[in-house]
CSV table of C-alpha atoms in Angstrom, one decimal:
chain,number,residue,atom,x,y,z
A,58,MET,CA,-72.5,10.6,6.4
A,59,LYS,CA,-71.8,7.5,8.5
A,60,TYR,CA,-74.2,5.2,6.6
A,61,ILE,CA,-75.4,3.6,9.9
A,62,GLU,CA,-79.2,3.5,9.3
A,63,GLU,CA,-79.4,4.1,5.5
A,64,PHE,CA,-78.3,0.6,4.6
A,65,ASN,CA,-80.3,-1.2,7.3
A,66,ASP,CA,-83.8,0.0,6.2
A,67,PRO,CA,-86.3,-2.9,6.6
A,68,ALA,CA,-88.7,-1.5,4.0
A,69,LEU,CA,-86.0,-1.2,1.4
A,70,ALA,CA,-84.8,-4.7,2.3
A,71,ARG,CA,-88.3,-6.1,1.7
A,72,ARG,CA,-88.5,-4.4,-1.7
A,73,LEU,CA,-85.1,-5.8,-2.8
A,74,LEU,CA,-86.2,-9.3,-1.6
A,75,ALA,CA,-89.5,-9.0,-3.5
A,76,GLU,CA,-87.6,-8.1,-6.7
A,77,ILE,CA,-85.2,-11.0,-6.3
A,78,ARG,CA,-88.1,-13.4,-5.8
A,79,ALA,CA,-89.9,-12.0,-8.8
A,80,THR,CA,-86.8,-12.4,-11.0
A,81,VAL,CA,-85.4,-15.8,-10.1
A,82,THR,CA,-86.7,-18.7,-12.1
A,83,ARG,CA,-84.2,-21.5,-11.3
A,84,PRO,CA,-81.6,-22.4,-8.7
A,85,TRP,CA,-78.4,-20.3,-8.6
A,86,ALA,CA,-75.3,-20.6,-6.3
A,87,MET,CA,-73.2,-17.5,-5.7
A,88,MET,CA,-70.2,-17.0,-3.5
A,89,GLU,CA,-69.6,-14.1,-1.2
A,90,VAL,CA,-65.8,-13.7,-1.1
A,91,CYS,CA,-65.4,-11.8,2.1
A,92,GLY,CA,-65.7,-13.1,5.7
A,93,GLY,CA,-67.1,-9.8,6.8
A,94,GLN,CA,-69.9,-10.3,4.3
A,95,THR,CA,-70.4,-13.8,5.6
A,96,HIS,CA,-70.9,-12.5,9.2
A,97,SER,CA,-73.3,-9.9,8.0
A,98,ILE,CA,-75.3,-12.5,6.0
A,99,ILE,CA,-75.5,-14.9,9.0
A,100,ARG,CA,-76.1,-12.2,11.6
A,101,HIS,CA,-79.0,-10.7,9.7
A,102,GLY,CA,-80.4,-14.0,8.4
A,103,ILE,CA,-80.1,-12.8,4.8
A,104,ASP,CA,-79.5,-16.4,3.5
A,105,GLN,CA,-82.7,-17.5,5.2
A,106,LEU,CA,-84.7,-14.5,3.8
A,107,LEU,CA,-83.7,-15.2,0.2
A,108,PRO,CA,-85.8,-17.5,-2.0
A,109,ASP,CA,-84.8,-21.1,-1.9
A,110,GLU,CA,-83.5,-20.9,-5.5
A,111,VAL,CA,-80.7,-18.5,-4.3
A,112,GLU,CA,-77.8,-20.2,-2.4
A,113,LEU,CA,-75.0,-18.2,-0.8
A,114,ILE,CA,-71.7,-20.1,-0.6
A,115,HIS,CA,-69.2,-18.9,1.9
A,116,GLY,CA,-65.8,-18.2,0.3
A,117,PRO,CA,-62.1,-18.0,1.5
A,118,GLY,CA,-62.3,-14.3,2.3
A,119,CYS,CA,-61.2,-14.3,5.9
A,120,PRO,CA,-57.5,-13.2,6.1
A,121,VAL,CA,-56.9,-14.9,9.5
A,122,CYS,CA,-58.5,-18.1,8.3
A,123,VAL,CA,-56.3,-18.5,5.2
A,124,THR,CA,-53.0,-17.7,6.9
A,125,PRO,CA,-51.2,-21.0,6.5
A,126,LEU,CA,-50.4,-23.2,9.4
A,127,GLU,CA,-46.7,-23.1,8.6
A,128,MET,CA,-46.8,-19.3,8.8
A,129,ILE,CA,-48.5,-19.5,12.2
A,130,ASP,CA,-45.7,-21.8,13.3
A,131,LYS,CA,-43.1,-19.4,12.0
A,132,ALA,CA,-44.7,-16.6,14.0
A,133,LEU,CA,-44.7,-18.9,17.1
A,134,GLU,CA,-41.0,-19.7,16.6
A,135,ILE,CA,-40.0,-16.0,16.2
A,136,ALA,CA,-42.2,-14.9,19.1
A,137,SER,CA,-40.6,-17.4,21.4
A,138,ARG,CA,-37.1,-16.1,20.9
A,139,PRO,CA,-35.4,-13.9,23.5
A,140,ASN,CA,-35.1,-10.2,22.9
A,141,VAL,CA,-38.1,-10.2,20.4
A,142,VAL,CA,-41.2,-8.1,20.7
A,143,PHE,CA,-43.8,-9.8,18.5
A,144,CYS,CA,-46.7,-7.5,17.5
A,145,SER,CA,-50.0,-8.6,15.9
A,146,PHE,CA,-53.6,-7.6,15.6
A,147,GLY,CA,-55.6,-9.3,18.4
A,148,ASP,CA,-57.5,-11.7,16.2
A,149,MET,CA,-54.3,-13.7,15.5
A,150,LEU,CA,-53.5,-14.6,19.1
A,151,ARG,CA,-55.8,-17.5,19.4
A,152,VAL,CA,-55.3,-19.0,15.9
A,153,PRO,CA,-54.0,-22.5,16.6
A,154,GLY,CA,-50.6,-23.5,15.3
A,155,THR,CA,-49.1,-26.9,15.8
A,156,GLY,CA,-49.8,-27.5,19.5
A,157,ARG,CA,-50.1,-23.9,20.7
A,158,ASP,CA,-51.0,-20.3,19.8
A,159,LEU,CA,-49.6,-16.8,20.4
A,160,PHE,CA,-51.5,-16.6,23.7
A,161,ARG,CA,-49.6,-19.7,24.9
A,162,VAL,CA,-46.3,-18.1,23.9
A,163,ARG,CA,-47.1,-15.0,25.8
A,164,GLY,CA,-48.1,-17.1,28.8
A,165,GLU,CA,-44.7,-18.8,28.6
A,166,GLY,CA,-42.9,-15.5,28.8
A,167,GLY,CA,-42.8,-14.4,25.2
A,168,ASP,CA,-43.2,-10.6,24.6
A,169,VAL,CA,-46.3,-10.7,22.4
A,170,ARG,CA,-48.2,-7.5,22.1
A,171,VAL,CA,-51.5,-6.5,20.5
A,172,VAL,CA,-51.3,-3.4,18.4
A,173,TYR,CA,-53.9,-1.5,16.3
A,174,SER,CA,-51.7,-0.5,13.4
A,175,PRO,CA,-48.3,-1.7,12.0
A,176,LEU,CA,-47.1,1.9,12.7
A,177,ASP,CA,-47.6,1.1,16.4
A,178,ALA,CA,-45.1,-1.7,16.1
A,179,LEU,CA,-42.7,0.7,14.3
A,180,ASP,CA,-43.1,3.1,17.2
A,181,ILE,CA,-42.2,0.3,19.6
A,182,ALA,CA,-39.0,-0.4,17.6
A,183,ARG,CA,-38.1,3.3,17.7
A,184,ARG,CA,-38.6,3.5,21.5
A,185,GLU,CA,-36.9,0.1,22.3
A,186,PRO,CA,-33.9,0.0,20.0
A,187,ASP,CA,-32.3,-2.9,22.0
A,188,LYS,CA,-35.2,-5.2,20.9
A,189,GLU,CA,-36.1,-6.9,17.6
A,190,VAL,CA,-39.6,-5.9,16.8
A,191,VAL,CA,-41.7,-8.0,14.4
A,192,PHE,CA,-45.1,-7.2,13.0
A,193,PHE,CA,-47.3,-10.1,11.7
A,194,GLY,CA,-48.4,-8.7,8.3
A,195,ILE,CA,-51.4,-10.8,7.2
A,196,GLY,CA,-54.4,-10.0,5.1
A,197,PHE,CA,-55.8,-9.4,1.7
A,198,GLU,CA,-55.1,-6.4,-0.5
A,199,THR,CA,-57.0,-4.2,2.1
A,200,THR,CA,-54.2,-4.2,4.7
A,201,ALA,CA,-51.3,-4.4,2.3
A,202,PRO,CA,-50.9,-0.6,1.8
A,203,ALA,CA,-50.5,0.1,5.5
A,204,ASN,CA,-47.9,-2.7,5.9
A,205,ALA,CA,-46.0,-1.5,2.8
A,206,MET,CA,-46.0,2.1,4.1
A,207,THR,CA,-44.7,0.9,7.5
A,208,VAL,CA,-41.7,-0.9,6.0
A,209,HIS,CA,-41.1,2.1,3.7
A,210,GLU,CA,-41.0,4.4,6.8
A,211,ALA,CA,-38.7,2.0,8.7
A,212,ARG,CA,-36.2,2.2,5.9
A,213,ARG,CA,-36.6,6.0,5.5
A,214,GLN,CA,-36.1,6.6,9.2
A,215,GLY,CA,-33.2,4.1,9.4
A,216,ILE,CA,-35.0,1.9,12.0
A,217,ARG,CA,-33.2,-1.4,11.6
A,218,ASN,CA,-34.7,-3.4,14.5
A,219,PHE,CA,-38.0,-3.7,12.8
A,220,SER,CA,-39.2,-6.4,10.4
A,221,LEU,CA,-42.4,-7.8,8.9
A,222,LEU,CA,-43.5,-11.4,8.8
A,223,VAL,CA,-45.5,-11.2,5.5
A,224,SER,CA,-48.5,-13.4,4.7
A,225,HIS,CA,-50.4,-11.3,2.3
A,226,VAL,CA,-52.8,-13.0,-0.2
A,227,ARG,CA,-54.6,-11.7,-3.3
A,228,VAL,CA,-58.2,-12.3,-4.2
A,229,PRO,CA,-58.3,-12.7,-8.0
A,230,PRO,CA,-56.0,-15.8,-8.1
A,231,ALA,CA,-58.2,-17.4,-5.4
A,232,VAL,CA,-61.3,-16.8,-7.6
A,233,GLU,CA,-59.4,-18.5,-10.4
A,234,ALA,CA,-58.5,-21.4,-8.2
A,235,ILE,CA,-62.1,-21.8,-7.0
A,236,MET,CA,-63.4,-21.9,-10.5
A,237,ARG,CA,-60.9,-24.5,-11.6
A,238,ALA,CA,-61.4,-26.8,-8.6
A,239,PRO,CA,-63.2,-30.1,-9.1
A,240,GLY,CA,-66.8,-30.0,-8.0
A,241,CYS,CA,-67.1,-26.2,-8.1
A,242,ARG,CA,-70.7,-25.1,-7.9
A,243,VAL,CA,-70.1,-21.4,-7.9
A,244,GLN,CA,-72.0,-19.6,-10.7
A,245,ALA,CA,-71.3,-16.0,-9.6
A,246,PHE,CA,-69.3,-13.9,-7.1
A,247,LEU,CA,-70.1,-11.1,-4.7
A,248,ALA,CA,-66.7,-9.4,-4.7
A,249,ALA,CA,-65.3,-7.8,-1.5
A,250,GLY,CA,-65.8,-4.0,-1.5
A,251,HIS,CA,-62.9,-3.1,0.7
A,252,VAL,CA,-60.5,-5.0,-1.4
A,253,CYS,CA,-61.7,-3.3,-4.5
A,254,SER,CA,-61.6,0.1,-2.8
A,255,VAL,CA,-57.8,-0.4,-2.8
A,256,MET,CA,-57.2,-2.4,-6.0
A,257,GLY,CA,-60.1,-1.3,-8.2
A,258,THR,CA,-61.9,-3.7,-10.5
A,259,ALA,CA,-59.4,-4.0,-13.4
A,260,GLU,CA,-58.5,-7.7,-12.6
A,261,TYR,CA,-62.1,-9.0,-12.7
A,262,PRO,CA,-63.4,-8.6,-16.2
A,263,GLU,CA,-61.0,-11.2,-17.6
A,264,LEU,CA,-62.1,-13.6,-14.8
A,265,ALA,CA,-65.7,-13.0,-15.5
A,266,ALA,CA,-65.3,-13.5,-19.2
A,267,ARG,CA,-63.1,-16.6,-19.0
A,268,HIS,CA,-65.3,-18.5,-16.5
A,269,ARG,CA,-68.6,-16.9,-17.7
A,270,VAL,CA,-69.6,-15.8,-14.2
A,271,PRO,CA,-71.0,-12.5,-13.0
A,272,ILE,CA,-68.9,-10.6,-10.5
A,273,VAL,CA,-70.7,-7.9,-8.5
A,274,VAL,CA,-68.6,-5.7,-6.1
A,275,THR,CA,-70.6,-5.5,-2.9
A,276,GLY,CA,-70.5,-3.8,0.5
A,277,PHE,CA,-71.2,-5.2,3.9
A,278,GLU,CA,-74.5,-3.8,5.2
A,279,PRO,CA,-77.7,-5.8,4.7
A,280,LEU,CA,-78.9,-3.6,1.8
A,281,ASP,CA,-75.4,-3.7,0.2
A,282,ILE,CA,-75.6,-7.5,0.1
A,283,LEU,CA,-79.2,-7.7,-1.1
A,284,GLU,CA,-78.4,-5.2,-3.9
A,285,GLY,CA,-75.4,-7.3,-4.9
A,286,VAL,CA,-77.6,-10.4,-4.9
A,287,ARG,CA,-80.3,-8.6,-6.9
A,288,ARG,CA,-77.8,-7.5,-9.6
A,289,THR,CA,-76.2,-11.0,-9.7
A,290,VAL,CA,-79.6,-12.8,-10.1
A,291,HIS,CA,-80.5,-10.4,-13.0
A,292,GLN,CA,-77.3,-11.2,-14.8
A,293,LEU,CA,-77.6,-15.0,-14.2
A,294,GLU,CA,-81.2,-15.0,-15.5
A,295,ARG,CA,-80.1,-13.1,-18.6
A,296,GLY,CA,-77.1,-15.3,-19.2
A,297,GLU,CA,-74.7,-12.3,-18.7
A,298,HIS,CA,-71.3,-12.4,-17.1
A,299,ARG,CA,-70.2,-8.8,-16.4
A,300,VAL,CA,-68.4,-7.0,-13.6
A,301,GLU,CA,-70.7,-4.5,-11.8
A,302,ASN,CA,-69.9,-2.1,-9.0
A,303,ALA,CA,-72.7,-2.1,-6.5
A,304,TYR,CA,-70.6,-0.3,-3.9
A,305,PRO,CA,-69.8,3.0,-5.6
A,306,ARG,CA,-69.6,5.0,-2.4
A,307,ALA,CA,-66.3,3.3,-1.7
A,308,VAL,CA,-65.1,1.7,-4.9
A,309,ARG,CA,-63.7,3.3,-8.1
A,310,GLU,CA,-62.6,1.4,-11.1
A,311,ALA,CA,-59.0,2.5,-10.7
A,312,GLY,CA,-58.9,1.8,-7.0
A,313,ASN,CA,-56.6,3.9,-4.8
A,314,PRO,CA,-53.7,5.1,-6.9
A,315,ALA,CA,-51.5,6.1,-4.0
A,316,ALA,CA,-52.0,2.8,-2.2
A,317,LEU,CA,-51.3,0.9,-5.4
A,318,ARG,CA,-48.0,2.8,-5.9
A,319,MET,CA,-46.9,1.9,-2.4
A,320,ILE,CA,-47.7,-1.8,-2.8
A,321,GLU,CA,-45.9,-1.9,-6.1
A,322,GLU,CA,-42.8,-0.3,-4.6
A,323,VAL,CA,-42.5,-2.4,-1.5
A,324,PHE,CA,-44.0,-5.8,-2.5
A,325,GLU,CA,-43.6,-8.3,-5.4
A,326,VAL,CA,-46.1,-11.0,-6.4
A,327,THR,CA,-45.3,-14.6,-5.3
A,328,ASP,CA,-47.0,-18.0,-4.9
A,329,ARG,CA,-48.7,-18.3,-1.6
A,330,SER,CA,-50.0,-21.2,0.5
A,331,TRP,CA,-53.6,-20.8,1.8
A,332,ARG,CA,-54.5,-22.7,5.0
A,333,GLY,CA,-56.7,-25.7,4.2
A,334,ILE,CA,-56.5,-25.0,0.4
A,335,GLY,CA,-52.8,-25.3,-0.6
A,336,THR,CA,-50.5,-23.2,-2.8
A,337,ILE,CA,-52.2,-20.9,-5.3
A,338,PRO,CA,-49.8,-19.5,-8.0
A,339,ASP,CA,-49.2,-15.7,-7.9
A,340,SER,CA,-51.7,-15.4,-5.1
A,341,GLY,CA,-49.6,-13.4,-2.6
A,342,TRP,CA,-47.0,-10.7,-2.0
A,343,ARG,CA,-43.6,-10.7,-0.4
A,344,LEU,CA,-41.2,-7.9,0.2
A,345,SER,CA,-39.2,-7.0,-2.9
A,346,GLU,CA,-35.5,-7.2,-3.0
A,347,ALA,CA,-35.0,-3.6,-2.1
A,348,PHE,CA,-36.8,-4.2,1.2
A,349,ARG,CA,-35.7,-7.8,1.9
A,350,ALA,CA,-33.7,-6.7,4.9
A,351,TYR,CA,-37.0,-6.1,6.7
A,352,ASP,CA,-38.3,-9.6,6.0
A,353,ALA,CA,-38.7,-11.5,9.3
A,354,GLU,CA,-38.5,-14.9,7.6
A,355,HIS,CA,-35.1,-14.1,6.3
A,356,ARG,CA,-33.9,-12.3,9.4
A,357,PHE,CA,-34.8,-15.1,11.7
A,358,ASP,CA,-34.2,-18.0,9.3
A,359,VAL,CA,-37.5,-19.7,9.7
A,360,GLY,CA,-38.1,-20.4,6.0
A,361,ASP,CA,-38.1,-24.2,6.2
A,362,VAL,CA,-40.9,-24.8,8.7
A,363,ARG,CA,-43.1,-27.8,7.7
A,364,THR,CA,-46.5,-28.6,9.3
A,365,ALA,CA,-49.5,-30.9,9.1
A,366,GLU,CA,-53.2,-29.9,9.5
A,367,SER,CA,-55.5,-31.6,12.1
A,368,PRO,CA,-57.2,-34.5,10.3
A,369,GLU,CA,-60.4,-33.7,12.1
A,370,CYS,CA,-60.6,-30.1,10.8
A,371,ARG,CA,-62.5,-29.6,7.5
A,372,SER,CA,-62.0,-25.8,7.4
A,373,GLY,CA,-60.3,-26.1,4.0
A,374,GLU,CA,-63.5,-27.4,2.6
A,375,VAL,CA,-65.4,-24.6,4.3
A,376,LEU,CA,-63.1,-22.0,2.9
A,377,GLN,CA,-63.6,-23.5,-0.6
A,378,GLY,CA,-67.3,-23.4,-0.2
A,379,LEU,CA,-67.6,-27.2,-0.5
A,380,ILE,CA,-69.4,-27.6,2.8
A,381,LYS,CA,-71.2,-25.4,5.3
A,382,PRO,CA,-69.6,-25.2,8.8
A,383,HIS,CA,-72.2,-27.3,10.6
A,384,GLU,CA,-71.5,-30.1,8.1
A,385,CYS,CA,-68.1,-30.7,9.7
A,386,PRO,CA,-68.5,-33.5,12.4
A,387,ALA,CA,-66.1,-31.6,14.7
A,388,PHE,CA,-68.2,-28.4,14.6
A,389,GLY,CA,-69.6,-27.4,18.0
A,390,THR,CA,-68.2,-30.6,19.6
A,391,THR,CA,-64.5,-31.1,19.6
A,392,CYS,CA,-64.1,-27.7,17.8
A,393,THR,CA,-65.5,-24.6,19.6
A,394,PRO,CA,-64.2,-21.1,20.0
A,395,ARG,CA,-62.6,-22.2,23.3
A,396,THR,CA,-61.1,-25.3,21.8
A,397,PRO,CA,-60.6,-24.5,18.1
A,398,LEU,CA,-59.2,-26.9,15.6
A,399,GLY,CA,-58.9,-24.4,12.8
A,400,ALA,CA,-58.8,-20.6,12.3
A,401,THR,CA,-62.3,-20.4,10.9
A,402,MET,CA,-63.6,-21.0,14.4
A,403,VAL,CA,-61.7,-18.2,16.2
A,404,SER,CA,-61.4,-15.5,13.6
A,405,SER,CA,-63.8,-12.6,13.8
A,406,GLU,CA,-64.5,-13.1,10.1
A,407,GLY,CA,-64.5,-17.0,10.1
A,408,ALA,CA,-67.5,-18.8,8.7
A,409,CYS,CA,-67.4,-21.4,11.5
A,410,ALA,CA,-67.3,-18.6,14.1
A,411,ALA,CA,-70.3,-17.0,12.5
A,412,TYR,CA,-72.3,-20.2,12.5
A,413,TYR,CA,-71.4,-20.8,16.2
A,414,LEU,CA,-72.0,-17.2,17.3
A,415,TYR,CA,-75.4,-16.9,15.6
A,416,ARG,CA,-76.5,-20.4,16.6
A,417,ARG,CA,-76.5,-22.2,13.3
A,418,LEU,CA,-75.9,-25.4,15.1
A,419,GLU,CA,-77.6,-28.0,13.0
A,420,VAL,CA,-76.1,-31.4,13.8
A,421,ALA,CA,-74.0,-32.8,10.9
A,422,PRO,CA,-74.9,-36.2,9.7
A,423,VAL,CA,-72.8,-39.1,10.8
A,424,GLY,CA,-70.5,-40.7,8.3
């Protein structure tokens, strides 16, 4: 079953909305963690259909958006070098670094290639042994198993001209950081279903208990999101703070054991910088010592890149849920998909891109 129509049924959506309206008695603010969920919410107008008491706050769940500026600049530096084939998913090519992006590097003669899998990059390394092939390994827990498997395969096959520029981040430490941030208004979380399909839900009960917030694992179709909101509102109204799985067709409590074993073998936990947010302890992965020879940062000696964000861009506040995209004075004026100041405007999962694409263009107040 492809689940194309089943989770877009208008009659079922109206029933869920009616139950939410009948349940809610006071204002509640909940954060959807994933950028894919944000786009679904804005595309279908879910936030506008919900009762006024329910506010959806957009979280830092776009992997492209949270890739730190210094990592983008490291990618640009490596991609500019002779004899390097730099491989990436297409959504990274227009993410602005300091003064340029990967498209500009390609236009200047760099060998930058779009691939659909890290294994495609490994195949290029196998076919072109005279080149250094680098894959830009970004993302949350969802993409980590494939990147780990590719490095594992490179070592197994003895392919030494392949390396991984690693910028993986982990969701639970980000949830912790959000709840500890000054001015946090988040009272519940809609957790990302695809992340939990890999990792399971074991890390969330402690977070829910410590911060007394419901955490409901949710999918990406309209009915998935509405069901997640319905369950979350029920918990909030009852004063509960449990972890619930509203995405059982894809998520199991134990996650994906094979994927977890691969991650554990190849990666180790590290502190990681998040673009616009800063460093969050234990919020990322890097290659473990056994696989350090495949780490592009070490191979190309780009570990000391330092950067500064555009003072006009408020994407960090968007990613933390402190403002909505159209509340940034640059939104839709100096910052557009053609002239982006930050990654949230060009990523396919960025909140600013969603607001621009679906015409949420309210003018921000001056000052």
